[in-house]
Amino acid sequence: MSYRYLGNKTRLSEWIVSEIARVLPPGSSIADPMCGTAAISIALARAGYSVTAADALTFPVVHARTRLLAKQPPAFAALGGYDEALNWMRSAAPREGYFFREFGESGQPDNGRAPRLYFSARNAAHIDGIREGIRTLRSAGILTEIEHSVLLHHLILATNKVANITGTYGYFRSTLSAPSLRPLAFEPIVFEDTLGNHTVTQSAVEDLATTLTTDAVYLDPPYTKRQYAGNYHVLETLAQGDEPVAAGDGGLRPWTDQASDFCYRRSAGKAFRETLERLNVPHVFISYSEDGQVHEDELMSILSDFGKVTVHEQPHVRFRSNDRVKGGSVLEHLYHVEAI
Ligand SMILES: C[S@@+](CC[C@H](N)C(=O)[O-])C[C@H]1O[C@@H](n2cnc3c(N)ncnc32)[C@H](O)[C@@H]1O
């Protein structure tokens, strides 16, 4: 599983895990408290680690629960098994609800703005139908937490494939693209029976840090000013299953209370320092790009206050969400801080 996500480390996961494995024997425990798509969490789990995954936002927790905790297809007793659960999603009756109104080509947003072309009318109504079905199953108490996460995981993957956007949900394209006219697709996923004991939780790293008792922590903070809560508002709404006020032309949900200090030049250095002060683990690994809000020299100076620092580098293709953003390759850094 992979989708376009700012800072997604799928392509770097082999390198990152191999560097971690030089220091941390398999069987050890490691936390990935800014897990995003859970690409590194699952790569660490495959390598034999017990993983604690977390994120400040809800949809990364849905992915992490599915990828780490669902080690085989959940029973889905209420729907007749996993394959039938997928059929149930495929055939959910369309509904002209919140997504149709706020994010569909034929919608009429509550704030009177022009229809938002995030989705074709048909896909928006299908998403509404599935959301309503999931709500009904949940309120009847016949869906386990893992089953709920697996359904939402599928809904997010299917939604991403047909979203009429150029990389993030900051805004939509002015006309519907060919992929956005395709129907939602629900393909079976591979459930991975990894060895470790994994846990998944939702929290800001600043709050979680003091509670972590793992052998190591891997930090992958945002490194640009683009806030995840705003840029992925549609996915957050799918995961939360709510109907928030959709503001302005873009229809963003209220997100400022989920804003990350790592995204602001003025607060990113302080966020690093506070997180490291609260961690009490022998090894901290940090992914950070040379494009980051905190300059290399400043980051080295902060990290050096917490232990012996080693830096590994790897060229990586820059994330490009539209033509205005520079492309090319960028140097990705993996810092290792060994407490002394
Ligand atoms: C660079 S992405 C992680 C990408 C991830 N490693 C992957 O491969 O998909 C950064 C993640 O940090 C999360 N985040 C930002 N600030 C946070 C904070 N203060 N505490 C916890 N998570 C945070 C974002 O929601 C986002 O998912």
Short mmCIF file of C-alpha atoms and ligand atoms in Angstrom, two decimals:
data_model
loop_
_atom_site.label_atom_id
_atom_site.label_comp_id
_atom_site.label_asym_id
_atom_site.label_seq_id
_atom_site.Cartn_x
_atom_site.Cartn_y
_atom_site.Cartn_z
CA MET A 1 0.00 0.00 0.00
CA SER A 2 1.26 3.42 -0.79
CA TYR A 3 -0.20 6.77 -1.68
CA ARG A 4 1.09 10.22 -2.35
CA TYR A 5 1.69 11.73 1.04
CA LEU A 6 4.06 14.54 1.93
CA GLY A 7 7.18 12.92 3.36
CA ASN A 8 6.04 9.34 2.63
CA LYS A 9 9.09 7.14 3.24
CA THR A 10 8.01 4.01 1.33
CA ARG A 11 10.85 4.37 -1.16
CA LEU A 12 13.39 5.06 1.58
CA SER A 13 12.16 2.38 3.96
CA GLU A 14 14.73 -0.27 3.01
CA TRP A 15 17.58 2.18 3.59
CA ILE A 16 16.14 3.55 6.86
CA VAL A 17 15.45 0.12 8.33
CA SER A 18 18.89 -1.18 7.30
CA GLU A 19 20.58 1.77 9.06
CA ILE A 20 18.47 1.18 12.18
CA ALA A 21 19.27 -2.55 12.06
CA ARG A 22 23.01 -1.80 12.26
CA VAL A 23 22.37 -0.53 15.79
CA LEU A 24 19.18 -2.21 17.00
CA PRO A 25 18.88 -6.03 16.97
CA PRO A 26 15.64 -7.54 15.62
CA GLY A 27 13.29 -8.35 18.49
CA SER A 28 13.90 -4.91 20.03
CA SER A 29 11.11 -2.40 20.39
CA ILE A 30 10.89 0.88 18.51
CA ALA A 31 8.34 3.69 18.31
CA ASP A 32 7.26 5.51 15.14
CA PRO A 33 5.26 8.33 16.75
CA MET A 34 4.76 10.38 13.55
CA CYS A 35 3.78 7.38 11.45
CA GLY A 36 1.80 8.93 8.54
CA THR A 37 0.99 6.09 6.14
CA ALA A 38 2.73 3.64 8.54
CA ALA A 39 5.25 2.81 5.79
CA ILE A 40 8.16 2.74 8.24
CA SER A 41 6.09 1.08 10.99
CA ILE A 42 5.30 -1.90 8.76
CA ALA A 43 8.86 -2.06 7.37
CA LEU A 44 10.17 -2.20 10.96
CA ALA A 45 7.59 -4.85 11.86
CA ARG A 46 8.67 -6.94 8.85
CA ALA A 47 12.27 -6.67 10.05
CA GLY A 48 11.28 -8.27 13.37
CA TYR A 49 10.77 -5.27 15.67
CA SER A 50 7.87 -4.65 18.04
CA VAL A 51 6.45 -1.32 16.93
CA THR A 52 4.56 1.41 18.76
CA ALA A 53 2.97 3.61 16.07
CA ALA A 54 1.22 6.92 16.64
CA ASP A 55 0.33 10.17 14.94
CA ALA A 56 -1.40 13.40 15.92
CA LEU A 57 -4.02 12.87 13.19
CA THR A 58 -6.71 10.18 13.00
CA PHE A 59 -6.25 8.71 9.51
CA PRO A 60 -2.61 7.67 10.05
CA VAL A 61 -3.82 5.75 13.12
CA VAL A 62 -6.36 3.96 10.89
CA HIS A 63 -3.54 2.92 8.54
CA ALA A 64 -1.25 1.85 11.39
CA ARG A 65 -3.97 -0.22 13.08
CA THR A 66 -4.72 -1.97 9.81
CA ARG A 67 -1.12 -2.55 8.78
CA LEU A 68 0.29 -3.54 12.19
CA LEU A 69 -2.57 -4.96 14.24
CA ALA A 70 -4.66 -6.79 11.61
CA LYS A 71 -2.28 -9.73 11.19
CA GLN A 72 -4.90 -11.68 9.25
CA PRO A 73 -8.23 -10.70 7.67
CA PRO A 74 -10.66 -9.78 10.47
CA ALA A 75 -13.70 -12.09 10.83
CA PHE A 76 -16.27 -9.48 9.74
CA ALA A 77 -18.98 -11.73 11.21
CA ALA A 78 -21.67 -9.09 10.59
CA LEU A 79 -20.84 -8.93 6.88
CA GLY A 80 -20.02 -12.58 6.16
CA GLY A 81 -16.21 -12.36 6.05
CA TYR A 82 -13.53 -10.09 4.58
CA ASP A 83 -14.34 -10.70 0.90
CA GLU A 84 -18.00 -9.99 1.60
CA ALA A 85 -17.02 -6.82 3.47
CA LEU A 86 -15.31 -5.60 0.29
CA ASN A 87 -18.41 -6.52 -1.75
CA TRP A 88 -20.50 -4.63 0.79
CA MET A 89 -18.36 -1.51 0.22
CA ARG A 90 -18.54 -1.92 -3.57
CA SER A 91 -22.32 -2.18 -3.56
CA ALA A 92 -23.19 0.38 -0.86
CA ALA A 93 -26.26 2.36 -1.95
CA PRO A 94 -25.35 5.92 -3.03
CA ARG A 95 -26.55 8.75 -0.81
CA GLU A 96 -26.61 12.51 -1.36
CA GLY A 97 -25.04 13.41 1.98
CA TYR A 98 -22.15 15.47 3.33
CA PHE A 99 -19.52 14.44 0.73
CA PHE A 100 -21.98 14.89 -2.13
CA ARG A 101 -22.92 18.36 -0.88
CA GLU A 102 -19.49 19.68 0.20
CA PHE A 103 -16.99 17.88 -2.06
CA GLY A 104 -18.91 16.64 -5.12
CA GLU A 105 -19.15 18.23 -8.57
CA SER A 106 -22.94 18.58 -8.23
CA GLY A 107 -22.93 19.69 -4.60
CA GLN A 108 -24.16 22.91 -3.07
CA PRO A 109 -21.77 23.73 -0.21
CA ASP A 110 -23.44 24.99 2.96
CA ASN A 111 -21.43 28.24 2.86
CA GLY A 112 -22.83 29.10 -0.58
CA ARG A 113 -19.50 28.67 -2.42
CA ALA A 114 -19.28 27.08 -5.86
CA PRO A 115 -19.37 23.26 -6.06
CA ARG A 116 -16.04 21.78 -5.02
CA LEU A 117 -14.70 19.40 -7.64
CA TYR A 118 -12.85 17.01 -5.33
CA PHE A 119 -15.03 14.10 -6.56
CA SER A 120 -17.43 13.19 -9.34
CA ALA A 121 -21.07 13.28 -8.16
CA ARG A 122 -21.24 9.50 -8.41
CA ASN A 123 -18.13 8.87 -6.30
CA ALA A 124 -19.13 11.47 -3.70
CA ALA A 125 -22.54 9.76 -3.28
CA HIS A 126 -20.87 6.34 -3.07
CA ILE A 127 -18.54 7.62 -0.32
CA ASP A 128 -21.58 8.99 1.55
CA GLY A 129 -23.32 5.62 1.22
CA ILE A 130 -20.34 3.77 2.70
CA ARG A 131 -19.93 6.30 5.52
CA GLU A 132 -23.59 5.91 6.44
CA GLY A 133 -23.27 2.10 6.32
CA ILE A 134 -20.21 2.14 8.59
CA ARG A 135 -22.01 4.48 11.04
CA THR A 136 -24.97 2.09 11.16
CA LEU A 137 -22.78 -0.98 11.78
CA ARG A 138 -20.82 0.87 14.45
CA SER A 139 -23.87 2.10 16.30
CA ALA A 140 -25.34 -1.42 16.21
CA GLY A 141 -22.15 -2.55 17.97
CA ILE A 142 -21.44 -5.28 15.40
CA LEU A 143 -18.10 -4.03 14.09
CA THR A 144 -14.88 -4.52 16.10
CA GLU A 145 -12.36 -1.69 16.33
CA ILE A 146 -9.98 -3.48 13.92
CA GLU A 147 -12.80 -4.20 11.45
CA HIS A 148 -13.77 -0.53 11.64
CA SER A 149 -10.16 0.50 10.89
CA VAL A 150 -9.87 -1.96 7.99
CA LEU A 151 -13.07 -0.59 6.37
CA LEU A 152 -11.85 3.01 6.81
CA HIS A 153 -8.39 2.04 5.48
CA HIS A 154 -10.04 0.70 2.31
CA LEU A 155 -12.28 3.74 2.02
CA ILE A 156 -9.28 6.08 2.28
CA LEU A 157 -7.24 4.13 -0.31
CA ALA A 158 -10.18 4.01 -2.72
CA THR A 159 -10.96 7.71 -2.19
CA ASN A 160 -7.35 8.74 -2.83
CA LYS A 161 -7.35 6.97 -6.19
CA VAL A 162 -10.31 9.00 -7.49
CA ALA A 163 -9.67 12.35 -5.79
CA ASN A 164 -9.52 15.19 -8.31
CA ILE A 165 -6.42 16.80 -6.82
CA THR A 166 -2.80 17.47 -7.71
CA GLY A 167 -1.20 15.75 -4.73
CA THR A 168 -2.82 17.12 -1.58
CA TYR A 169 -6.36 18.15 -0.64
CA GLY A 170 -5.33 21.80 -0.29
CA TYR A 171 -7.50 22.45 -3.35
CA PHE A 172 -9.16 20.60 -6.24
CA ARG A 173 -8.53 20.67 -10.01
CA SER A 174 -10.72 23.01 -12.05
CA THR A 175 -12.03 20.17 -14.24
CA LEU A 176 -12.54 16.50 -13.45
CA SER A 177 -9.52 14.39 -14.47
CA ALA A 178 -9.87 10.95 -16.11
CA PRO A 179 -8.91 9.02 -12.91
CA SER A 180 -11.51 10.96 -10.89
CA LEU A 181 -14.26 9.65 -13.19
CA ARG A 182 -13.39 6.01 -12.46
CA PRO A 183 -15.51 4.26 -9.84
CA LEU A 184 -14.22 3.62 -6.32
CA ALA A 185 -12.22 0.37 -6.27
CA PHE A 186 -11.83 -1.95 -3.29
CA GLU A 187 -8.96 -4.37 -3.85
CA PRO A 188 -8.04 -6.96 -1.21
CA ILE A 189 -4.98 -6.04 0.84
CA VAL A 190 -2.27 -8.35 2.16
CA PHE A 191 -2.47 -8.82 5.93
CA GLU A 192 1.01 -9.32 7.35
CA ASP A 193 1.54 -11.71 10.22
CA THR A 194 4.60 -9.97 11.64
CA LEU A 195 6.29 -11.33 14.76
CA GLY A 196 6.31 -8.38 17.15
CA ASN A 197 3.80 -7.10 19.70
CA HIS A 198 2.62 -3.84 18.23
CA THR A 199 0.59 -1.00 19.70
CA VAL A 200 -1.08 1.93 17.99
CA THR A 201 -2.26 5.14 19.57
CA GLN A 202 -3.27 8.69 18.61
CA SER A 203 -1.25 11.43 20.24
CA ALA A 204 1.00 14.40 19.61
CA VAL A 205 4.61 13.28 19.99
CA GLU A 206 5.18 16.01 22.57
CA ASP A 207 2.60 14.29 24.84
CA LEU A 208 3.56 10.71 24.04
CA ALA A 209 7.32 11.15 24.43
CA THR A 210 7.48 10.82 28.24
CA THR A 211 5.49 7.57 28.18
CA LEU A 212 7.63 5.74 25.61
CA THR A 213 9.69 2.89 27.06
CA THR A 214 10.87 1.38 23.77
CA ASP A 215 14.52 0.60 22.97
CA ALA A 216 14.49 3.28 20.25
CA VAL A 217 12.34 5.98 18.69
CA TYR A 218 12.19 6.90 15.01
CA LEU A 219 11.01 10.47 14.40
CA ASP A 220 9.79 11.58 10.98
CA PRO A 221 8.47 15.10 11.54
CA PRO A 222 7.05 17.40 8.87
CA TYR A 223 9.84 19.46 7.37
CA THR A 224 7.93 22.02 5.30
CA LYS A 225 5.36 24.65 6.26
CA ARG A 226 2.54 22.54 4.80
CA GLN A 227 0.29 21.39 7.62
CA TYR A 228 -0.95 17.81 7.29
CA ALA A 229 -4.27 18.55 9.01
CA GLY A 230 -5.16 21.10 6.30
CA ASN A 231 -3.63 19.32 3.32
CA TYR A 232 -5.33 16.00 4.11
CA HIS A 233 -8.60 17.33 5.59
CA VAL A 234 -10.74 14.99 3.48
CA LEU A 235 -8.91 11.90 4.80
CA GLU A 236 -9.22 13.17 8.38
CA THR A 237 -12.97 13.57 7.87
CA LEU A 238 -13.24 10.03 6.49
CA ALA A 239 -11.33 8.68 9.49
CA GLN A 240 -13.25 10.72 12.06
CA GLY A 241 -16.58 9.90 10.39
CA ASP A 242 -17.90 13.37 11.19
CA GLU A 243 -19.44 16.26 9.23
CA PRO A 244 -17.42 19.35 10.16
CA VAL A 245 -18.05 22.85 8.82
CA ALA A 246 -16.34 23.01 5.42
CA ALA A 247 -14.78 26.48 5.22
CA GLY A 248 -13.96 28.76 2.31
CA ASP A 249 -13.60 27.73 -1.32
CA GLY A 250 -11.50 24.64 -0.50
CA GLY A 251 -13.87 23.28 2.16
CA LEU A 252 -11.21 22.67 4.81
CA ARG A 253 -12.36 21.32 8.17
CA PRO A 254 -11.25 23.37 11.21
CA TRP A 255 -7.64 22.26 11.58
CA THR A 256 -5.70 24.87 13.53
CA ASP A 257 -5.98 22.95 16.81
CA GLN A 258 -4.18 20.07 15.03
CA ALA A 259 -1.44 22.34 13.61
CA SER A 260 2.09 21.03 14.06
CA ASP A 261 4.86 23.17 15.55
CA PHE A 262 7.30 21.29 13.31
CA CYS A 263 5.82 23.11 10.29
CA TYR A 264 6.69 26.63 11.42
CA ARG A 265 10.17 28.04 11.03
CA ARG A 266 9.73 29.93 14.33
CA SER A 267 8.77 26.88 16.39
CA ALA A 268 10.30 23.81 14.67
CA GLY A 269 13.64 23.97 16.51
CA LYS A 270 11.85 24.31 19.85
CA ALA A 271 9.56 21.36 18.98
CA PHE A 272 12.63 19.19 18.29
CA ARG A 273 14.26 20.23 21.54
CA GLU A 274 11.13 19.70 23.66
CA THR A 275 10.48 16.28 22.13
CA LEU A 276 14.06 15.13 22.73
CA GLU A 277 14.00 16.45 26.29
CA ARG A 278 10.93 14.31 27.02
CA LEU A 279 12.26 11.11 25.43
CA ASN A 280 14.12 8.73 27.66
CA VAL A 281 15.37 6.03 25.26
CA PRO A 282 18.90 4.91 24.32
CA HIS A 283 18.54 5.54 20.57
CA VAL A 284 16.69 8.18 18.59
CA PHE A 285 16.65 8.10 14.77
CA ILE A 286 15.38 11.14 12.90
CA SER A 287 14.52 11.52 9.22
CA TYR A 288 14.92 15.07 8.01
CA SER A 289 15.40 16.61 4.60
CA GLU A 290 17.98 19.19 3.60
CA ASP A 291 14.92 21.28 2.56
CA GLY A 292 13.69 21.32 6.18
CA GLN A 293 12.53 24.30 8.24
CA VAL A 294 15.42 23.69 10.64
CA HIS A 295 18.79 24.18 8.98
CA GLU A 296 21.29 21.30 9.20
CA ASP A 297 23.67 23.24 11.46
CA GLU A 298 20.90 24.22 13.85
CA LEU A 299 19.56 20.65 13.99
CA MET A 300 23.06 19.26 14.65
CA SER A 301 23.52 21.75 17.45
CA ILE A 302 20.18 20.74 19.05
CA LEU A 303 20.78 16.99 18.67
CA SER A 304 24.33 17.18 20.02
CA ASP A 305 22.91 18.31 23.37
CA PHE A 306 21.26 14.88 23.72
CA GLY A 307 24.03 12.47 22.76
CA LYS A 308 26.48 11.32 20.13
CA VAL A 309 25.17 12.13 16.66
CA THR A 310 25.84 10.21 13.44
CA VAL A 311 24.37 11.31 10.10
CA HIS A 312 23.56 9.12 7.09
CA GLU A 313 22.52 10.59 3.72
CA GLN A 314 20.53 9.35 0.76
CA PRO A 315 19.39 11.18 -2.43
CA HIS A 316 15.62 11.16 -2.81
CA VAL A 317 13.11 12.48 -5.38
CA ARG A 318 11.34 15.62 -4.17
CA PHE A 319 7.56 15.43 -3.54
CA ARG A 320 5.81 17.55 -6.16
CA SER A 321 2.15 18.30 -5.66
CA ASN A 322 1.79 20.83 -8.48
CA ASP A 323 3.81 22.60 -11.13
CA ARG A 324 4.69 25.51 -8.84
CA VAL A 325 6.65 23.28 -6.47
CA LYS A 326 10.26 22.57 -7.38
CA GLY A 327 11.08 19.03 -8.49
CA GLY A 328 14.43 17.25 -8.74
CA SER A 329 16.20 15.35 -6.03
CA VAL A 330 16.93 16.25 -2.45
CA LEU A 331 19.29 14.84 0.17
CA GLU A 332 17.44 12.92 2.85
CA HIS A 333 19.22 12.68 6.19
CA LEU A 334 18.90 10.02 8.85
CA TYR A 335 20.31 11.22 12.17
CA HIS A 336 21.14 8.76 14.90
CA VAL A 337 21.36 10.17 18.41
CA GLU A 338 22.86 7.74 20.91
CA ALA A 339 22.27 8.81 24.47
CA ILE A 340 25.49 9.13 26.47
C1 LIG B 1 6.70 13.24 7.22
S1 LIG B 1 5.14 12.65 7.73
C2 LIG B 1 5.48 10.98 8.19
C3 LIG B 1 5.56 10.12 7.00
C4 LIG B 1 5.63 8.65 7.32
N1 LIG B 1 6.90 8.25 7.87
C5 LIG B 1 5.32 7.86 6.06
O1 LIG B 1 6.23 7.20 5.53
O2 LIG B 1 4.20 7.92 5.58
C6 LIG B 1 4.92 13.47 9.23
C7 LIG B 1 3.75 12.98 10.09
O3 LIG B 1 3.86 13.63 11.36
C8 LIG B 1 2.58 13.90 11.84
N2 LIG B 1 2.74 14.95 12.86
C9 LIG B 1 3.01 16.28 12.67
N3 LIG B 1 3.20 16.88 13.85
C10 LIG B 1 3.04 15.93 14.81
C11 LIG B 1 3.14 15.94 16.22
N4 LIG B 1 3.43 17.05 16.88
N5 LIG B 1 2.93 14.77 16.88
C12 LIG B 1 2.64 13.62 16.21
N6 LIG B 1 2.53 13.57 14.86
C13 LIG B 1 2.75 14.70 14.17
C14 LIG B 1 1.78 14.29 10.62
O4 LIG B 1 0.38 14.12 10.84
C15 LIG B 1 2.36 13.34 9.57
O5 LIG B 1 1.58 12.19 9.43
#
